[in-house]
mmCIF file of C-alpha atoms and ligand atoms in Angstrom:
data_model
loop_
_atom_site.group_PDB
_atom_site.id
_atom_site.type_symbol
_atom_site.label_atom_id
_atom_site.label_comp_id
_atom_site.label_asym_id
_atom_site.label_seq_id
_atom_site.Cartn_x
_atom_site.Cartn_y
_atom_site.Cartn_z
ATOM 1 C CA MET A 1 21.050 -7.710 -7.376
ATOM 2 C CA MET A 2 18.647 -5.487 -5.409
ATOM 3 C CA LEU A 3 15.429 -7.200 -4.422
ATOM 4 C CA PRO A 4 12.544 -5.008 -3.231
ATOM 5 C CA SER A 5 11.841 -5.198 0.519
ATOM 6 C CA ARG A 6 8.102 -4.998 -0.103
ATOM 7 C CA VAL A 7 5.864 -5.766 -3.070
ATOM 8 C CA ARG A 8 2.381 -4.691 -4.005
ATOM 9 C CA ILE A 9 0.131 -7.678 -4.661
ATOM 10 C CA PHE A 10 -2.870 -7.016 -6.868
ATOM 11 C CA GLU A 11 -5.331 -9.865 -6.352
ATOM 12 C CA VAL A 12 -7.164 -10.866 -9.538
ATOM 13 C CA GLY A 13 -9.036 -14.008 -8.415
ATOM 14 C CA ALA A 14 -12.482 -12.454 -8.231
ATOM 15 C CA ARG A 15 -12.174 -11.173 -11.809
ATOM 16 C CA ASP A 16 -9.588 -13.079 -13.866
ATOM 17 C CA GLY A 17 -10.362 -16.182 -11.805
ATOM 18 C CA LEU A 18 -14.126 -16.229 -11.829
ATOM 19 C CA GLN A 19 -14.507 -14.890 -15.396
ATOM 20 C CA ASN A 20 -13.132 -18.208 -16.612
ATOM 21 C CA GLU A 21 -15.393 -20.563 -14.633
ATOM 22 C CA GLN A 22 -18.088 -22.465 -16.492
ATOM 23 C CA GLN A 23 -20.410 -22.159 -13.513
ATOM 24 C CA MET A 24 -21.869 -18.824 -12.471
ATOM 25 C CA VAL A 25 -20.683 -17.971 -8.972
ATOM 26 C CA PRO A 26 -23.391 -16.308 -6.831
ATOM 27 C CA VAL A 27 -22.937 -12.674 -5.805
ATOM 28 C CA ASP A 28 -22.786 -13.570 -2.097
ATOM 29 C CA VAL A 29 -19.952 -16.039 -2.684
ATOM 30 C CA LYS A 30 -17.990 -13.418 -4.629
ATOM 31 C CA VAL A 31 -18.556 -10.898 -1.832
ATOM 32 C CA GLU A 32 -17.451 -13.391 0.823
ATOM 33 C CA LEU A 33 -14.361 -14.231 -1.244
ATOM 34 C CA ILE A 34 -13.386 -10.560 -1.446
ATOM 35 C CA GLU A 35 -14.087 -9.984 2.259
ATOM 36 C CA ARG A 36 -11.944 -12.980 3.207
ATOM 37 C CA LEU A 37 -9.141 -11.697 0.975
ATOM 38 C CA MET A 38 -9.290 -8.330 2.740
ATOM 39 C CA ASP A 39 -9.260 -10.062 6.132
ATOM 40 C CA ALA A 40 -6.096 -11.866 4.995
ATOM 41 C CA GLY A 41 -4.486 -8.476 4.365
ATOM 42 C CA VAL A 42 -4.924 -8.099 0.597
ATOM 43 C CA SER A 43 -5.168 -4.382 -0.097
ATOM 44 C CA ALA A 44 -5.616 -4.170 -3.894
ATOM 45 C CA ILE A 45 -8.408 -6.307 -5.322
ATOM 46 C CA GLU A 46 -9.843 -6.646 -8.782
ATOM 47 C CA THR A 47 -13.505 -7.010 -7.925
ATOM 48 C CA GLY A 48 -14.855 -7.586 -11.437
ATOM 49 C CA SER A 49 -15.210 -6.022 -14.851
ATOM 50 C CA PHE A 50 -17.608 -3.753 -16.705
ATOM 51 C CA VAL A 51 -17.514 -5.489 -20.069
ATOM 52 C CA SER A 52 -20.278 -6.716 -22.335
ATOM 53 C CA PRO A 53 -22.367 -9.375 -20.538
ATOM 54 C CA LYS A 54 -22.709 -11.099 -23.904
ATOM 55 C CA TRP A 55 -18.939 -11.476 -24.082
ATOM 56 C CA VAL A 56 -18.302 -12.422 -20.435
ATOM 57 C CA PRO A 57 -21.555 -13.343 -18.640
ATOM 58 C CA GLN A 58 -19.637 -14.378 -15.508
ATOM 59 C CA MET A 59 -18.907 -10.694 -14.778
ATOM 60 C CA ALA A 60 -22.424 -9.356 -15.466
ATOM 61 C CA ASP A 61 -23.066 -9.013 -11.720
ATOM 62 C CA THR A 62 -20.056 -6.815 -10.924
ATOM 63 C CA ALA A 63 -22.258 -3.839 -9.958
ATOM 64 C CA GLU A 64 -24.206 -6.044 -7.519
ATOM 65 C CA VAL A 65 -20.979 -7.367 -6.003
ATOM 66 C CA MET A 66 -19.598 -3.855 -5.585
ATOM 67 C CA ALA A 67 -22.833 -2.655 -3.970
ATOM 68 C CA LYS A 68 -22.450 -5.300 -1.239
ATOM 69 C CA LEU A 69 -18.796 -4.623 -0.455
ATOM 70 C CA PRO A 70 -17.991 -2.579 2.646
ATOM 71 C CA ALA A 71 -16.496 0.887 2.121
ATOM 72 C CA ARG A 72 -12.815 0.497 3.046
ATOM 73 C CA ASN A 73 -10.240 3.287 3.010
ATOM 74 C CA ASP A 74 -7.392 0.821 3.250
ATOM 75 C CA VAL A 75 -8.369 -1.350 0.252
ATOM 76 C CA ILE A 76 -8.474 -0.518 -3.445
ATOM 77 C CA TYR A 77 -11.386 -1.948 -5.410
ATOM 78 C CA SER A 78 -10.354 -2.054 -9.062
ATOM 79 C CA VAL A 79 -12.335 -3.036 -12.165
ATOM 80 C CA LEU A 80 -11.612 -3.661 -15.841
ATOM 81 C CA THR A 81 -13.131 -1.174 -18.265
ATOM 82 C CA PRO A 82 -12.751 -1.553 -22.062
ATOM 83 C CA ASN A 83 -14.523 1.677 -23.058
ATOM 84 C CA MET A 84 -16.625 4.641 -21.828
ATOM 85 C CA GLN A 85 -19.628 2.428 -21.142
ATOM 86 C CA GLY A 86 -17.462 0.337 -18.835
ATOM 87 C CA TYR A 87 -16.028 3.464 -17.234
ATOM 88 C CA GLU A 88 -19.509 4.763 -16.451
ATOM 89 C CA GLY A 89 -20.395 1.436 -14.827
ATOM 90 C CA ALA A 90 -17.219 1.592 -12.761
ATOM 91 C CA VAL A 91 -17.947 5.124 -11.548
ATOM 92 C CA ALA A 92 -21.554 4.266 -10.684
ATOM 93 C CA ALA A 93 -20.254 1.294 -8.669
ATOM 94 C CA LYS A 94 -17.785 3.568 -6.832
ATOM 95 C CA ALA A 95 -14.671 1.713 -7.988
ATOM 96 C CA ASP A 96 -11.489 3.165 -6.467
ATOM 97 C CA GLU A 97 -9.531 2.621 -9.645
ATOM 98 C CA ILE A 98 -10.018 1.270 -13.135
ATOM 99 C CA GLU A 99 -7.939 -0.758 -15.509
ATOM 100 C CA ILE A 100 -7.827 -0.301 -19.252
ATOM 101 C CA PHE A 101 -6.651 -3.303 -21.242
ATOM 102 C CA THR A 102 -5.072 -3.839 -24.604
ATOM 103 C CA ALA A 103 -2.441 -6.191 -26.021
ATOM 104 C CA ALA A 104 0.853 -6.559 -27.821
ATOM 105 C CA SER A 105 -0.937 -8.897 -30.268
ATOM 106 C CA GLU A 106 -3.342 -7.549 -32.869
ATOM 107 C CA LEU A 107 -4.927 -10.990 -33.296
ATOM 108 C CA PHE A 108 -5.632 -11.361 -29.584
ATOM 109 C CA ASN A 109 -6.926 -7.819 -29.193
ATOM 110 C CA LYS A 110 -9.387 -8.350 -32.014
ATOM 111 C CA ARG A 111 -10.700 -11.558 -30.408
ATOM 112 C CA ASN A 112 -10.788 -10.105 -26.897
ATOM 113 C CA ILE A 113 -12.147 -6.592 -27.348
ATOM 114 C CA ASN A 114 -13.074 -6.582 -31.025
ATOM 115 C CA CYS A 115 -10.726 -3.834 -32.196
ATOM 116 C CA THR A 116 -7.126 -3.153 -33.199
ATOM 117 C CA ILE A 117 -4.545 -1.964 -30.699
ATOM 118 C CA ALA A 118 -4.733 1.557 -32.158
ATOM 119 C CA GLU A 119 -8.544 1.560 -31.951
ATOM 120 C CA SER A 120 -8.403 0.415 -28.334
ATOM 121 C CA LEU A 121 -6.158 3.361 -27.488
ATOM 122 C CA GLU A 122 -8.647 5.697 -29.184
ATOM 123 C CA ARG A 123 -11.415 4.232 -27.013
ATOM 124 C CA PHE A 124 -9.286 4.756 -23.915
ATOM 125 C CA ALA A 125 -8.628 8.446 -24.620
ATOM 126 C CA PRO A 126 -12.022 9.668 -23.304
ATOM 127 C CA VAL A 127 -11.818 7.156 -20.434
ATOM 128 C CA MET A 128 -8.442 8.587 -19.400
ATOM 129 C CA ALA A 129 -9.739 12.155 -19.662
ATOM 130 C CA ALA A 130 -12.829 11.381 -17.572
ATOM 131 C CA ALA A 131 -10.819 9.452 -14.972
ATOM 132 C CA LYS A 132 -8.316 12.289 -14.701
ATOM 133 C CA ALA A 133 -11.102 14.838 -14.189
ATOM 134 C CA ALA A 134 -12.676 12.606 -11.514
ATOM 135 C CA GLY A 135 -9.335 11.843 -9.826
ATOM 136 C CA ILE A 136 -9.639 8.083 -10.441
ATOM 137 C CA PRO A 137 -6.286 6.289 -10.864
ATOM 138 C CA VAL A 138 -5.945 4.090 -13.937
ATOM 139 C CA ARG A 139 -3.729 1.100 -14.475
ATOM 140 C CA ALA A 140 -3.212 -0.611 -17.807
ATOM 141 C CA SER A 141 -2.795 -4.215 -18.794
ATOM 142 C CA VAL A 142 -0.867 -5.258 -21.891
ATOM 143 C CA SER A 143 -1.819 -8.819 -22.813
ATOM 144 C CA CYS A 144 0.355 -11.300 -24.723
ATOM 145 C CA ALA A 145 3.547 -9.619 -23.491
ATOM 146 C CA LEU A 146 5.341 -12.994 -23.552
ATOM 147 C CA GLY A 147 3.433 -14.743 -26.322
ATOM 148 C CA SER A 148 0.178 -14.921 -28.233
ATOM 149 C CA PRO A 149 -2.360 -17.748 -28.424
ATOM 150 C CA PHE A 150 -2.649 -17.200 -32.163
ATOM 151 C CA GLY A 151 0.927 -17.916 -33.245
ATOM 152 C CA ASP A 152 1.900 -14.331 -34.078
ATOM 153 C CA GLU A 153 5.390 -13.416 -32.943
ATOM 154 C CA ILE A 154 5.561 -10.909 -30.064
ATOM 155 C CA ARG A 155 8.697 -8.794 -30.061
ATOM 156 C CA PRO A 156 9.841 -7.112 -26.820
ATOM 157 C CA GLU A 157 9.987 -3.815 -28.754
ATOM 158 C CA THR A 158 6.276 -4.147 -29.593
ATOM 159 C CA VAL A 159 5.438 -4.707 -25.918
ATOM 160 C CA ALA A 160 7.555 -1.666 -25.029
ATOM 161 C CA GLU A 161 5.838 0.452 -27.682
ATOM 162 C CA VAL A 162 2.331 -0.391 -26.399
ATOM 163 C CA ALA A 163 3.446 0.000 -22.759
ATOM 164 C CA LYS A 164 4.823 3.462 -23.506
ATOM 165 C CA LYS A 165 1.613 4.530 -25.212
ATOM 166 C CA VAL A 166 -0.584 3.581 -22.256
ATOM 167 C CA TYR A 167 1.903 5.052 -19.795
ATOM 168 C CA ASP A 168 1.978 8.318 -21.747
ATOM 169 C CA MET A 169 -1.823 8.369 -21.600
ATOM 170 C CA GLY A 170 -1.539 8.690 -17.808
ATOM 171 C CA CYS A 171 -1.614 5.173 -16.329
ATOM 172 C CA TYR A 172 0.158 4.900 -12.974
ATOM 173 C CA GLU A 173 0.953 1.208 -13.513
ATOM 174 C CA VAL A 174 1.456 -0.873 -16.653
ATOM 175 C CA SER A 175 0.957 -4.579 -16.076
ATOM 176 C CA LEU A 176 2.696 -6.853 -18.579
ATOM 177 C CA ALA A 177 0.583 -9.968 -18.925
ATOM 178 C CA ASP A 178 1.635 -13.453 -19.953
ATOM 179 C CA THR A 179 -1.903 -14.279 -21.017
ATOM 180 C CA ILE A 180 -1.231 -17.892 -21.982
ATOM 181 C CA GLY A 181 1.618 -18.628 -19.580
ATOM 182 C CA VAL A 182 4.273 -19.438 -22.186
ATOM 183 C CA GLY A 183 7.044 -17.151 -20.912
ATOM 184 C CA THR A 184 10.295 -18.323 -19.373
ATOM 185 C CA PRO A 185 12.594 -16.367 -17.014
ATOM 186 C CA GLY A 186 15.026 -15.277 -19.734
ATOM 187 C CA ARG A 187 12.266 -13.881 -21.923
ATOM 188 C CA THR A 188 10.627 -12.270 -18.884
ATOM 189 C CA ARG A 189 13.833 -10.380 -18.126
ATOM 190 C CA GLU A 190 14.250 -9.390 -21.762
ATOM 191 C CA VAL A 191 10.747 -7.960 -22.026
ATOM 192 C CA ILE A 192 10.996 -6.110 -18.692
ATOM 193 C CA GLU A 193 14.326 -4.659 -19.799
ATOM 194 C CA ALA A 194 12.830 -3.485 -23.102
ATOM 195 C CA VAL A 195 9.867 -1.887 -21.342
ATOM 196 C CA ALA A 196 12.062 -0.339 -18.640
ATOM 197 C CA GLY A 197 13.973 1.316 -21.469
ATOM 198 C CA VAL A 198 10.924 3.451 -22.288
ATOM 199 C CA ILE A 199 8.958 3.818 -19.030
ATOM 200 C CA PRO A 200 10.086 3.924 -15.362
ATOM 201 C CA LEU A 201 10.801 0.515 -13.832
ATOM 202 C CA ASP A 202 8.733 1.359 -10.777
ATOM 203 C CA VAL A 203 5.479 1.602 -12.756
ATOM 204 C CA ILE A 204 5.944 -1.807 -14.392
ATOM 205 C CA GLY A 205 3.811 -4.652 -13.090
ATOM 206 C CA VAL A 206 3.556 -8.276 -14.183
ATOM 207 C CA HIS A 207 0.689 -10.764 -14.509
ATOM 208 C CA PHE A 208 1.646 -14.386 -15.077
ATOM 209 C CA HIS A 209 -0.670 -17.194 -16.078
ATOM 210 C CA ASP A 210 0.824 -20.562 -15.151
ATOM 211 C CA THR A 211 -0.113 -22.718 -18.126
ATOM 212 C CA TYR A 212 3.404 -24.110 -18.614
ATOM 213 C CA GLY A 213 4.339 -24.098 -14.906
ATOM 214 C CA GLN A 214 6.737 -21.177 -15.363
ATOM 215 C CA ALA A 215 4.857 -18.474 -13.469
ATOM 216 C CA LEU A 216 6.692 -18.618 -10.131
ATOM 217 C CA ALA A 217 10.072 -18.774 -11.903
ATOM 218 C CA ASN A 218 9.038 -15.773 -14.008
ATOM 219 C CA TYR A 219 7.893 -14.011 -10.843
ATOM 220 C CA LEU A 220 11.353 -14.457 -9.347
ATOM 221 C CA ALA A 221 12.952 -13.230 -12.580
ATOM 222 C CA ALA A 222 10.755 -10.129 -12.443
ATOM 223 C CA LEU A 223 11.675 -9.531 -8.788
ATOM 224 C CA GLN A 224 15.343 -9.834 -9.707
ATOM 225 C CA SER A 225 14.777 -7.318 -12.507
ATOM 226 C CA GLY A 226 13.539 -4.822 -9.919
ATOM 227 C CA VAL A 227 9.778 -5.174 -10.418
ATOM 228 C CA ALA A 228 7.682 -4.724 -7.262
ATOM 229 C CA ARG A 229 4.123 -4.766 -8.658
ATOM 230 C CA PHE A 230 2.607 -8.214 -9.054
ATOM 231 C CA ASP A 231 -0.755 -9.668 -9.971
ATOM 232 C CA SER A 232 -1.715 -13.074 -8.629
ATOM 233 C CA SER A 233 -4.859 -15.057 -8.053
ATOM 234 C CA VAL A 234 -6.122 -16.843 -4.964
ATOM 235 C CA ALA A 235 -6.152 -20.637 -5.477
ATOM 236 C CA GLY A 236 -4.470 -20.101 -8.851
ATOM 237 C CA LEU A 237 -7.816 -19.375 -10.492
ATOM 238 C CA GLY A 238 -7.972 -17.687 -13.842
ATOM 239 C CA GLY A 239 -7.823 -17.635 -17.582
ATOM 240 C CA CYS A 240 -9.324 -15.612 -20.373
ATOM 241 C CA PRO A 241 -12.273 -16.910 -22.402
ATOM 242 C CA TYR A 242 -10.671 -15.346 -25.496
ATOM 243 C CA ALA A 243 -7.204 -16.864 -24.957
ATOM 244 C CA PRO A 244 -7.527 -20.529 -25.931
ATOM 245 C CA GLY A 245 -5.484 -22.826 -23.708
ATOM 246 C CA ALA A 246 -4.786 -20.313 -20.941
ATOM 247 C CA THR A 247 -4.976 -21.726 -17.435
ATOM 248 C CA GLY A 248 -4.968 -19.916 -14.101
ATOM 249 C CA ASN A 249 -2.672 -17.229 -12.766
ATOM 250 C CA VAL A 250 0.180 -17.809 -10.405
ATOM 251 C CA ALA A 251 -1.486 -18.555 -7.047
ATOM 252 C CA THR A 252 -1.300 -15.820 -4.437
ATOM 253 C CA GLU A 253 -0.594 -18.460 -1.755
ATOM 254 C CA ASP A 254 2.457 -19.753 -3.671
ATOM 255 C CA VAL A 255 3.679 -16.208 -4.117
ATOM 256 C CA VAL A 256 3.211 -15.242 -0.435
ATOM 257 C CA TYR A 257 4.958 -18.437 0.687
ATOM 258 C CA MET A 258 7.918 -17.584 -1.550
ATOM 259 C CA LEU A 259 7.998 -13.917 -0.475
ATOM 260 C CA ASP A 260 7.769 -14.870 3.229
ATOM 261 C CA GLY A 261 10.708 -17.222 2.725
ATOM 262 C CA MET A 262 12.714 -14.458 1.063
ATOM 263 C CA GLY A 263 11.873 -11.895 3.765
ATOM 264 C CA ILE A 264 9.938 -9.709 1.315
ATOM 265 C CA GLU A 265 6.820 -8.110 2.773
ATOM 266 C CA SER A 266 3.439 -8.476 1.094
ATOM 267 C CA GLY A 267 1.166 -7.562 4.023
ATOM 268 C CA ILE A 268 -0.739 -10.836 3.543
ATOM 269 C CA ASP A 269 -1.240 -13.542 6.161
ATOM 270 C CA LEU A 270 -0.566 -16.919 4.550
ATOM 271 C CA THR A 271 -2.812 -18.983 6.827
ATOM 272 C CA SER A 272 -5.882 -16.788 6.232
ATOM 273 C CA LEU A 273 -5.109 -16.751 2.531
ATOM 274 C CA VAL A 274 -4.887 -20.535 2.317
ATOM 275 C CA LYS A 275 -8.247 -20.813 4.121
ATOM 276 C CA THR A 276 -9.671 -18.387 1.550
ATOM 277 C CA ALA A 277 -8.274 -20.495 -1.297
ATOM 278 C CA TRP A 278 -10.050 -23.532 0.131
ATOM 279 C CA PHE A 279 -13.255 -21.532 0.660
ATOM 280 C CA ILE A 280 -13.546 -20.657 -3.037
ATOM 281 C CA SER A 281 -12.210 -24.021 -4.221
ATOM 282 C CA ASP A 282 -14.753 -25.922 -2.109
ATOM 283 C CA HIS A 283 -17.430 -23.777 -3.697
ATOM 284 C CA LEU A 284 -16.118 -24.594 -7.175
ATOM 285 C CA GLY A 285 -15.877 -28.283 -6.294
ATOM 286 C CA ARG A 286 -12.173 -28.904 -6.860
ATOM 287 C CA PRO A 287 -8.930 -28.419 -4.920
ATOM 288 C CA PRO A 288 -6.893 -25.228 -5.409
ATOM 289 C CA ALA A 289 -4.267 -25.291 -8.163
ATOM 290 C CA SER A 290 -1.891 -23.852 -5.554
ATOM 291 C CA ARG A 291 0.691 -26.337 -4.283
ATOM 292 C CA VAL A 292 1.077 -24.330 -1.069
ATOM 293 C CA ALA A 293 -2.671 -24.323 -0.383
ATOM 294 C CA ARG A 294 -2.752 -28.101 -0.795
ATOM 295 C CA ALA A 295 0.389 -28.663 1.262
ATOM 296 C CA LEU A 296 -0.863 -26.531 4.153
ATOM 297 C CA LYS A 297 -4.414 -27.892 4.238
ATOM 298 C CA THR A 298 -3.688 -30.665 6.720
ATOM 299 C CA LYS A 299 -1.852 -28.256 9.020
ATOM 300 C CA LEU A 300 -4.855 -25.942 9.168
ATOM 301 C CA GLY A 301 -7.147 -28.600 10.643
HETATM 302 P P1 HMG B 1 -18.467 -4.842 -29.394
HETATM 303 O O1 HMG B 1 -19.518 -5.844 -29.698
HETATM 304 O O2 HMG B 1 -17.480 -4.488 -30.459
HETATM 305 O O3 HMG B 1 -19.083 -3.501 -28.756
HETATM 306 O O4 HMG B 1 -17.676 -5.366 -28.113
HETATM 307 P P2 HMG B 1 -20.038 -2.404 -29.285
HETATM 308 O O5 HMG B 1 -19.523 -1.093 -28.792
HETATM 309 O O6 HMG B 1 -20.301 -2.590 -30.761
HETATM 310 O O7 HMG B 1 -21.404 -2.726 -28.491
HETATM 311 C C1 HMG B 1 -22.105 -3.922 -28.692
HETATM 312 C C2 HMG B 1 -22.970 -4.202 -27.482
HETATM 313 O O8 HMG B 1 -22.164 -4.349 -26.315
HETATM 314 C C3 HMG B 1 -23.974 -3.083 -27.176
HETATM 315 O O9 HMG B 1 -25.127 -3.692 -26.609
HETATM 316 C C4 HMG B 1 -23.278 -2.305 -26.094
HETATM 317 O O10 HMG B 1 -24.181 -1.609 -25.252
HETATM 318 C C5 HMG B 1 -22.600 -3.410 -25.320
HETATM 319 P P3 HMG B 1 -26.414 -4.076 -27.514
HETATM 320 O O11 HMG B 1 -26.838 -2.765 -28.114
HETATM 321 O O12 HMG B 1 -25.939 -5.074 -28.562
HETATM 322 O O13 HMG B 1 -27.361 -4.671 -26.506
HETATM 323 N N1 HMG B 1 -21.412 -2.932 -24.584
HETATM 324 C C6 HMG B 1 -21.260 -3.046 -23.256
HETATM 325 N N2 HMG B 1 -22.039 -3.592 -22.301
HETATM 326 C C7 HMG B 1 -21.578 -3.534 -21.033
HETATM 327 N N3 HMG B 1 -20.405 -2.970 -20.683
HETATM 328 C C8 HMG B 1 -19.597 -2.417 -21.604
HETATM 329 C C9 HMG B 1 -20.038 -2.439 -22.948
HETATM 330 N N4 HMG B 1 -19.495 -1.974 -24.091
HETATM 331 C C10 HMG B 1 -20.353 -2.275 -25.092
HETATM 332 N N5 HMG B 1 -18.446 -1.875 -21.243
HETATM 333 C C11 HMG B 1 -16.437 -4.960 -26.104
HETATM 334 C C12 HMG B 1 -16.603 -4.621 -27.580
HETATM 335 C C13 HMG B 1 -15.125 -4.362 -25.642
HETATM 336 C C14 HMG B 1 -17.574 -4.389 -25.299
HETATM 337 C C15 HMG B 1 -16.425 -6.507 -25.964
HETATM 338 O O14 HMG B 1 -15.499 -7.031 -26.864
HETATM 339 C C16 HMG B 1 -16.083 -6.950 -24.574
HETATM 340 O O15 HMG B 1 -16.843 -6.748 -23.651
HETATM 341 N N6 HMG B 1 -14.917 -7.599 -24.411
HETATM 342 C C17 HMG B 1 -14.445 -7.951 -23.085
HETATM 343 C C18 HMG B 1 -13.680 -9.203 -23.146
HETATM 344 C C19 HMG B 1 -13.169 -9.526 -21.760
HETATM 345 O O16 HMG B 1 -13.684 -9.102 -20.747
HETATM 346 N N7 HMG B 1 -12.127 -10.376 -21.737
HETATM 347 C C20 HMG B 1 -11.559 -10.842 -20.507
HETATM 348 C C21 HMG B 1 -10.864 -9.791 -19.757
HETATM 349 S S1 HMG B 1 -9.259 -9.396 -20.412
HETATM 350 C C22 HMG B 1 -8.202 -10.555 -19.688
HETATM 351 O O17 HMG B 1 -8.638 -11.480 -19.060
HETATM 352 C C23 HMG B 1 -6.718 -10.360 -19.845
HETATM 353 C C24 HMG B 1 -6.045 -9.884 -18.555
HETATM 354 O O18 HMG B 1 -6.275 -10.778 -17.481
HETATM 355 C C25 HMG B 1 -4.534 -9.807 -18.799
HETATM 356 C C26 HMG B 1 -4.010 -11.097 -19.418
HETATM 357 O O19 HMG B 1 -3.998 -12.136 -18.747
HETATM 358 O O20 HMG B 1 -3.646 -11.028 -20.601
HETATM 359 C C27 HMG B 1 -6.525 -8.496 -18.127
HETATM 360 MG MG1 MG B 2 -5.200 -12.596 -17.081
#
């Protein structure tokens, strides 16, 4: 079994995390969160999304957040874009990369972005063309890769089919998302294997919500399958307003603790990260979901 010596961590707390909070988080708090993450060594950050403010009001201030972020050559600011309107917002905000998002579940896609999987790909075609012309890298997210909130069966072959379509459109990374955190390590391996049968293993990423407490185990299964691209969320924040029952993502602190213990580099300083988890959690008025952040709190003073 060959484990990677280094992984890329894509931090989703400021988007996936804060999109699912009942309370609106002020722009300055979002900016401070992102700055603290960068100070901790995080180099790929999802800073928000350019989606309809009627659908996700928590992300309506993404342009304001981006305008206050420092220009950094060593950090990628990435945003979610469901269509051309979102793409234009992302370009105006000087995003370094964008993320298109679809699903392996028709039912979820309809609830989340109000179209079929095929229609979503049609919407992405002009986005991909414009991004290519502008030299903006695009990653893709495929939701419900390990299960759907609406009871429809998700076959690994369906995930592979959607992953191949977005890869063939020109995405440099395809992130397989367990939107409602139902996956287990065996299924994780099976889906990665199916997807790796149709696109290169080194472009596959994973995004695990931790609803059933399986996310870190699935993370390890993905590592053992040769994946080196991982999403995670500071303090374990997260969820999707259109995925009933989904809780937060695997916490970046838990992931970095595990990677440090395994001698796998992430470039992130655990102590600074844990302080950042407490910074945003104190703002939200509850402790971090992360076990590591809670365990290390007393040691930080
Ligand atoms: P629609 O209503 O079908 O869109 O929504 P439309 O094209 O008919 O336009 C309707 C209105 O939306 C118009 O405004 C448009 O201007 C506006 P009006 O004339 O009524 O005032 N609109 C927009 N406004 C701002 N930015 C845009 C935009 N596009 C249209 N980009 C739409 C379709 C995709 C817009 C909507 O369904 C939407 O915004 N959905 C986003 C849902 C979302 O953000 N979900 C959470 C993120 S995905 C996620 O969390 C999963 C992930 O973490 C992986 C995982 O865990 O599975 C990535
Ligand atoms: Mg998510």
